[in-house]
């Protein structure tokens, strides 16, 4: 299966800013069962874009826009080939815990075992772990399958109930959140209570007409990957109670959201910024030919056209308004 992905991000500033510096992590990875065939990043105002790979092999693009501007628009376009994922069993062998500990001891997984900015255990998390009976029992895979379901059932999916910088206690206190919160809660439980390496994954999820997903199709998605003997890194999506398969497209992996935000940057100026994001994932059975453009959803061109329009500027003051302002400024 092939997926064409278009990811639009727009920052609209309340007044002109003099410089914007930005990093993006929107380039899908080429590993496991997926391969990124093409990727293109467009930025407006136009600028030179640089790229590198971080220590976890995530693609990072960065740029600097000097000069006055009232908005920043980023459009990422990619074509990804995804192979069918290997089936994941319901359980492992009886001695899987011993095999897991031996594998962890021989490898370098400390980053995915220790607490991080958004995956630090709290008393509220300890209470949830006790309520859900999250501990080493049965075998690792059986416990993870159950935990994936428990988080799905325990929390309501509620957009805008949390923010990108919300800690897990907010979702725990309201029993509601978005995919980022569910991934952080599961990661924290797996690391602290089960002592299994677990990493945060950002990316996209294709929503088919027959799929019963809770997450919205017009945004990025997040899930977790857990290290298991014989299977390697296995993905779990607690937002939708799924074992990660060929509908999930991975862009970046890290300890938590702080390591892999789609955009991260600063601007110079006194202004508020308004963020708009739109995502479109379109499947196809074969790759488009070289002289054929990626398929464009019918409403996508409207979104891009609106995003790239310059902000409306107030009309210049009349002579009478200028004189009135000058009178007000006099001591």
XYZ file of N, CA, C and O in Angstrom, residues 33-156:
496
model
N 8.622 -1.686 8.408
C 7.812 -2.078 7.249
C 7.435 -0.910 6.348
O 6.542 -1.038 5.507
N 8.104 0.252 6.494
C 7.751 1.387 5.651
C 8.985 2.000 5.002
O 10.094 1.898 5.518
N 8.757 2.641 3.861
C 9.838 3.279 3.114
C 9.323 4.588 2.533
O 8.303 4.609 1.842
N 10.013 5.678 2.837
C 9.635 6.981 2.302
C 10.254 7.128 0.912
O 11.477 7.139 0.758
N 9.419 7.255 -0.111
C 9.890 7.321 -1.488
C 10.209 8.750 -1.912
O 11.194 8.982 -2.616
N 9.386 9.694 -1.531
C 9.643 11.101 -1.855
C 9.231 11.965 -0.676
O 8.313 11.625 0.078
N 9.915 13.105 -0.549
C 9.543 14.084 0.476
C 9.910 15.469 -0.026
O 10.986 15.681 -0.596
N 9.014 16.420 0.191
C 9.268 17.814 -0.212
C 8.687 18.739 0.844
O 7.542 18.551 1.291
N 9.475 19.726 1.228
C 9.039 20.706 2.223
C 9.031 22.090 1.594
O 10.060 22.552 1.084
N 7.866 22.742 1.608
C 7.728 24.093 1.072
C 7.503 25.054 2.225
O 6.711 24.768 3.137
N 8.184 26.201 2.176
C 8.078 27.200 3.238
C 7.774 28.547 2.604
O 8.365 28.926 1.598
N 6.847 29.277 3.207
C 6.513 30.633 2.781
C 6.450 31.530 4.015
O 5.739 31.200 4.960
N 7.219 32.631 4.037
C 8.094 33.192 2.996
C 9.232 32.232 2.611
O 9.670 31.433 3.426
N 9.675 32.364 1.392
C 10.688 31.449 0.885
C 11.999 31.619 1.645
O 12.382 32.721 2.038
N 12.676 30.499 1.835
C 13.947 30.521 2.552
C 14.730 29.264 2.198
O 14.216 28.355 1.536
N 15.957 29.184 2.653
C 16.784 28.009 2.445
C 16.566 27.044 3.602
O 16.641 27.437 4.770
N 16.281 25.787 3.276
C 15.997 24.766 4.290
C 17.177 23.807 4.395
O 17.671 23.310 3.382
N 17.603 23.538 5.615
C 18.695 22.602 5.876
C 18.130 21.359 6.573
O 17.023 21.399 7.127
N 18.886 20.277 6.570
C 18.401 19.053 7.198
C 19.552 18.268 7.816
O 20.711 18.415 7.425
N 19.204 17.455 8.787
C 20.157 16.538 9.409
C 19.362 15.408 10.057
O 18.122 15.450 10.101
N 20.067 14.399 10.552
C 19.429 13.323 11.304
C 19.906 13.377 12.746
O 21.100 13.525 13.005
N 18.954 13.239 13.679
C 19.345 13.252 15.081
C 19.857 11.871 15.502
O 19.980 10.965 14.673
N 20.160 11.695 16.796
C 20.800 10.452 17.250
C 19.881 9.246 17.168
O 20.336 8.109 17.300
N 18.572 9.469 16.933
C 17.633 8.359 16.766
C 17.225 8.180 15.301
O 16.264 7.488 15.003
N 17.996 8.820 14.411
C 17.792 8.708 12.954
C 16.506 9.365 12.483
O 15.992 9.032 11.410
N 15.974 10.297 13.250
C 14.840 11.092 12.771
C 15.333 12.176 11.807
O 16.372 12.796 12.049
N 14.582 12.410 10.747
C 14.896 13.496 9.823
C 14.442 14.823 10.419
O 13.272 14.969 10.792
N 15.349 15.772 10.502
C 15.032 17.095 11.041
C 15.362 18.134 9.978
O 16.475 18.171 9.453
N 14.397 18.983 9.648
C 14.619 20.112 8.744
C 14.546 21.402 9.556
O 13.724 21.520 10.469
N 15.415 22.349 9.232
C 15.421 23.602 9.985
C 15.706 24.767 9.045
O 16.370 24.616 8.018
N 15.193 25.932 9.427
C 15.364 27.121 8.583
C 15.218 28.371 9.435
O 14.711 28.345 10.566
N 15.680 29.476 8.867
C 15.631 30.786 9.512
C 15.073 31.773 8.494
O 15.551 31.841 7.353
N 14.045 32.522 8.885
C 13.452 33.524 8.006
C 13.710 34.895 8.609
O 13.006 35.317 9.534
N 14.712 35.623 8.122
C 14.910 37.001 8.580
C 14.006 37.942 7.799
O 13.567 37.638 6.692
N 13.743 39.080 8.373
C 12.895 40.038 7.677
C 11.470 40.015 8.210
O 11.005 39.026 8.776
N 10.768 41.094 8.017
C 9.419 41.245 8.546
C 8.440 40.337 7.798
O 8.465 40.248 6.575
N 7.585 39.648 8.530
C 6.539 38.837 7.919
C 5.400 38.652 8.922
O 5.604 38.685 10.136
N 4.196 38.460 8.395
C 3.011 38.344 9.231
C 2.498 36.939 9.396
O 1.569 36.696 10.172
N 3.089 35.988 8.659
C 2.679 34.597 8.796
C 3.787 33.686 8.302
O 4.699 34.106 7.576
N 3.704 32.431 8.695
C 4.642 31.401 8.262
C 3.828 30.176 7.864
O 3.005 29.684 8.655
N 4.023 29.694 6.648
C 3.286 28.539 6.139
C 4.269 27.449 5.752
O 5.246 27.707 5.033
N 4.032 26.237 6.231
C 4.877 25.077 5.939
C 3.992 23.988 5.346
O 2.973 23.616 5.947
N 4.360 23.476 4.187
C 3.628 22.382 3.548
C 4.601 21.233 3.303
O 5.573 21.389 2.563
N 4.357 20.104 3.940
C 5.178 18.900 3.765
C 4.395 17.891 2.938
O 3.238 17.585 3.248
N 5.027 17.369 1.892
C 4.403 16.380 1.017
C 5.309 15.158 0.930
O 6.512 15.290 0.697
N 4.744 13.993 1.123
C 5.549 12.772 1.083
C 4.755 11.628 0.476
O 3.517 11.630 0.484
N 5.485 10.678 -0.043
C 4.910 9.439 -0.572
C 5.604 8.282 0.129
O 6.829 8.175 0.092
N 4.818 7.434 0.775
C 5.364 6.368 1.615
C 4.794 5.026 1.178
O 3.584 4.904 0.938
N 5.671 4.044 1.084
C 5.244 2.669 0.820
C 5.247 1.912 2.146
O 6.247 1.911 2.872
N 4.135 1.262 2.466
C 4.009 0.521 3.715
C 3.680 -0.931 3.393
O 2.685 -1.226 2.724
N 4.527 -1.829 3.879
C 4.301 -3.261 3.695
C 3.406 -3.791 4.814
O 3.367 -3.231 5.906
N 2.666 -4.859 4.573
C 1.838 -5.435 5.641
C 2.692 -5.794 6.849
O 3.781 -6.350 6.720
N 2.196 -5.452 8.013
C 2.937 -5.724 9.245
C 2.810 -7.192 9.626
O 1.794 -7.842 9.361
N 3.856 -7.723 10.249
C 3.819 -9.110 10.719
C 2.781 -9.233 11.823
O 2.662 -8.344 12.676
N 2.010 -10.314 11.841
C 0.992 -10.473 12.889
C 1.635 -10.591 14.264
O 2.695 -11.197 14.426
N 0.999 -9.977 15.247
C 1.484 -10.005 16.621
C 0.643 -11.011 17.404
O -0.595 -10.918 17.418
N 1.271 -11.985 18.071
C 0.496 -12.984 18.825
C -0.164 -12.384 20.054
O 0.082 -11.229 20.425
N -0.990 -13.166 20.712
C -1.675 -12.706 21.919
C -0.802 -12.826 23.156
O -1.025 -12.120 24.140
N 0.186 -13.714 23.121
C 1.048 -13.902 24.288
C 2.372 -14.491 23.846
O 2.533 -14.936 22.698
N 3.334 -14.498 24.759
C 4.658 -15.057 24.505
C 4.868 -16.302 25.355
O 3.954 -16.753 26.054
N 6.083 -16.819 25.325
C 6.415 -18.021 26.097
C 6.404 -17.710 27.593
O 6.540 -16.559 28.011
N 6.267 -18.732 28.444
C 6.209 -18.511 29.901
C 7.438 -17.813 30.474
O 7.330 -17.108 31.481
N 8.612 -18.012 29.875
C 9.833 -17.396 30.412
C 10.177 -16.088 29.696
O 11.328 -15.652 29.690
N 9.195 -15.426 29.127
C 9.443 -14.213 28.342
C 10.001 -13.085 29.199
O 10.785 -12.272 28.704
N 9.602 -12.995 30.467
C 10.144 -11.942 31.327
C 11.658 -12.092 31.477
O 12.393 -11.097 31.426
N 12.115 -13.316 31.645
C 13.564 -13.546 31.751
C 14.270 -13.212 30.450
O 15.356 -12.610 30.447
N 13.675 -13.589 29.330
C 14.261 -13.271 28.029
C 14.320 -11.754 27.822
O 15.304 -11.223 27.284
N 13.288 -11.057 28.254
C 13.249 -9.602 28.124
C 14.363 -8.955 28.945
O 15.098 -8.088 28.447
N 14.510 -9.379 30.188
C 15.542 -8.791 31.047
C 16.938 -9.057 30.498
O 17.814 -8.186 30.563
N 17.147 -10.236 29.939
C 18.455 -10.554 29.359
C 18.732 -9.677 28.142
O 19.856 -9.190 27.944
N 17.718 -9.457 27.325
C 17.878 -8.625 26.134
C 18.182 -7.181 26.525
O 19.049 -6.527 25.925
N 17.480 -6.648 27.519
C 17.702 -5.272 27.964
C 19.094 -5.118 28.560
O 19.782 -4.117 28.334
N 19.533 -6.125 29.302
C 20.855 -6.063 29.932
C 21.967 -6.021 28.895
O 23.013 -5.396 29.107
N 21.752 -6.644 27.754
C 22.788 -6.707 26.729
C 22.742 -5.511 25.778
O 23.670 -5.321 24.986
N 21.696 -4.708 25.845
C 21.543 -3.594 24.903
C 21.647 -2.246 25.584
O 21.855 -2.135 26.800
N 21.491 -1.185 24.790
C 21.578 0.182 25.274
C 20.196 0.826 25.144
O 19.886 1.472 24.136
N 19.374 0.622 26.158
C 17.989 1.096 26.115
C 17.665 2.045 27.256
O 16.492 2.292 27.538
N 18.681 2.597 27.908
C 18.432 3.381 29.110
C 17.551 4.600 28.834
O 16.735 4.992 29.676
N 17.676 5.205 27.630
C 16.857 6.381 27.312
C 15.374 6.069 27.352
O 14.552 6.921 27.705
N 15.016 4.840 26.954
C 13.612 4.466 26.875
C 13.130 3.736 28.129
O 12.038 3.164 28.141
N 13.945 3.776 29.178
C 13.563 3.187 30.462
C 13.415 4.232 31.558
O 12.650 4.040 32.509
N 14.140 5.336 31.443
C 14.139 6.360 32.479
C 13.021 7.372 32.258
O 12.550 7.552 31.129
N 12.583 8.072 33.320
C 11.578 9.130 33.154
C 12.105 10.243 32.264
O 13.305 10.500 32.195
N 11.200 10.922 31.573
C 11.548 12.069 30.742
C 10.570 13.192 31.059
O 9.771 13.098 31.996
N 10.628 14.269 30.298
C 9.844 15.467 30.622
C 8.362 15.180 30.814
O 7.729 15.661 31.765
N 7.778 14.386 29.914
C 6.345 14.114 29.977
C 6.021 12.703 30.462
O 4.859 12.288 30.411
N 7.005 11.952 30.910
C 6.761 10.570 31.340
C 7.335 10.322 32.729
O 7.929 9.280 32.985
N 7.148 11.273 33.629
C 7.602 11.138 35.003
C 6.450 10.639 35.869
O 5.370 11.247 35.877
N 6.638 9.537 36.602
C 5.554 9.016 37.442
C 5.122 10.021 38.506
O 5.928 10.791 39.028
N 3.846 10.024 38.804
C 3.259 10.897 39.820
C 2.358 10.052 40.720
O 2.015 8.912 40.379
N 1.934 10.592 41.867
C 0.991 9.848 42.707
C -0.285 9.464 41.963
O -0.831 8.376 42.179
N -0.768 10.339 41.078
C -1.975 10.017 40.310
C -1.723 8.834 39.378
O -2.603 7.981 39.191
N -0.538 8.767 38.795
C -0.221 7.629 37.933
C -0.087 6.350 38.755
O -0.525 5.278 38.331
N 0.529 6.441 39.930
C 0.641 5.266 40.801
C -0.740 4.727 41.157
O -0.951 3.507 41.207
N -1.687 5.644 41.419
C -3.051 5.218 41.744
C -3.698 4.511 40.558
O -4.395 3.496 40.718
N -3.463 5.031 39.340
C -4.017 4.382 38.143
C -3.398 3.000 37.957
O -4.109 2.035 37.623
N -2.099 2.884 38.167
C -1.429 1.586 38.023
C -2.007 0.559 38.982
O -2.204 -0.614 38.615
N -2.299 0.987 40.209
C -2.896 0.068 41.176
C -4.306 -0.324 40.754
O -4.702 -1.494 40.865
N -5.073 0.660 40.252
C -6.445 0.375 39.828
C -6.488 -0.582 38.645
O -7.355 -1.468 38.568
N -5.540 -0.432 37.723
C -5.516 -1.278 36.525
C -4.672 -2.540 36.706
O -4.567 -3.343 35.772
N -4.071 -2.696 37.888
C -3.228 -3.868 38.189
C -2.077 -3.987 37.187
O -1.824 -5.048 36.610
N -1.378 -2.861 36.975
C -0.248 -2.841 36.044
C 0.997 -3.295 36.798
O 1.587 -2.542 37.565
N 1.390 -4.524 36.591
C 2.570 -5.101 37.236
C 3.048 -6.270 36.395
O 2.345 -6.725 35.471
N 4.215 -6.771 36.724
C 4.759 -7.918 35.998
C 3.997 -9.189 36.388
O 4.077 -9.656 37.522
N 3.265 -9.720 35.443
C 2.506 -10.953 35.637
C 2.296 -11.612 34.283
O 2.613 -11.025 33.238
N 1.780 -12.806 34.287
C 1.541 -13.533 33.039
C 2.794 -13.468 32.155
O 3.831 -13.981 32.523
N 2.690 -12.821 31.007
C 3.871 -12.589 30.174
C 3.799 -11.162 29.643
O 2.726 -10.550 29.649
N 4.934 -10.570 29.195
C 4.930 -9.147 28.825
C 3.902 -8.782 27.775
O 3.221 -7.754 27.905
N 3.778 -9.567 26.736
C 2.878 -9.210 25.649
C 1.418 -9.254 26.097
O 0.619 -8.384 25.723
N 1.061 -10.232 26.901
C -0.315 -10.315 27.389
C -0.668 -9.089 28.237
O -1.754 -8.515 28.106
N 0.263 -8.666 29.089
C 0.031 -7.483 29.919
C -0.126 -6.234 29.050
O -0.986 -5.382 29.302
N 0.688 -6.111 28.013
C 0.630 -4.932 27.138
C -0.667 -4.887 26.344
O -1.259 -3.807 26.166
N -1.116 -6.031 25.842
C -2.413 -6.064 25.149
C -3.524 -5.570 26.075
O -4.384 -4.773 25.667
N -3.488 -6.045 27.310
C -4.522 -5.646 28.263
C -4.413 -4.163 28.604
O -5.423 -3.456 28.666
N -3.198 -3.669 28.805
C -3.005 -2.254 29.130
C -3.463 -1.362 27.976
O -4.064 -0.294 28.204
N -3.201 -1.758 26.759
C -3.640 -1.005 25.583
C -5.161 -0.830 25.595
O -5.689 0.261 25.341
N -5.864 -1.892 25.929
C -7.332 -1.846 26.014
C -7.794 -1.023 27.214
O -8.751 -0.237 27.118
N -7.122 -1.184 28.353
C -7.538 -0.484 29.569
C -7.441 1.035 29.410
O -8.334 1.765 29.843
N -6.344 1.511 28.809
C -6.201 2.953 28.611
C -7.267 3.460 27.649
O -7.859 4.533 27.854
N -7.549 2.707 26.608
C -8.602 3.071 25.657
C -9.947 3.229 26.363
O -10.706 4.169 26.095
N -10.254 2.315 27.280
C -11.546 2.337 27.954
C -11.588 3.340 29.104
O -12.650 3.868 29.436
N -10.447 3.618 29.715
C -10.411 4.489 30.891
C -10.546 5.966 30.522
O -11.197 6.733 31.229
N -9.960 6.363 29.402
C -9.934 7.776 29.008
C -10.911 8.044 27.873
O -11.089 7.214 26.976
N -11.503 9.225 27.903
C -12.298 9.706 26.778
C -11.390 10.481 25.838
O -10.492 11.206 26.278
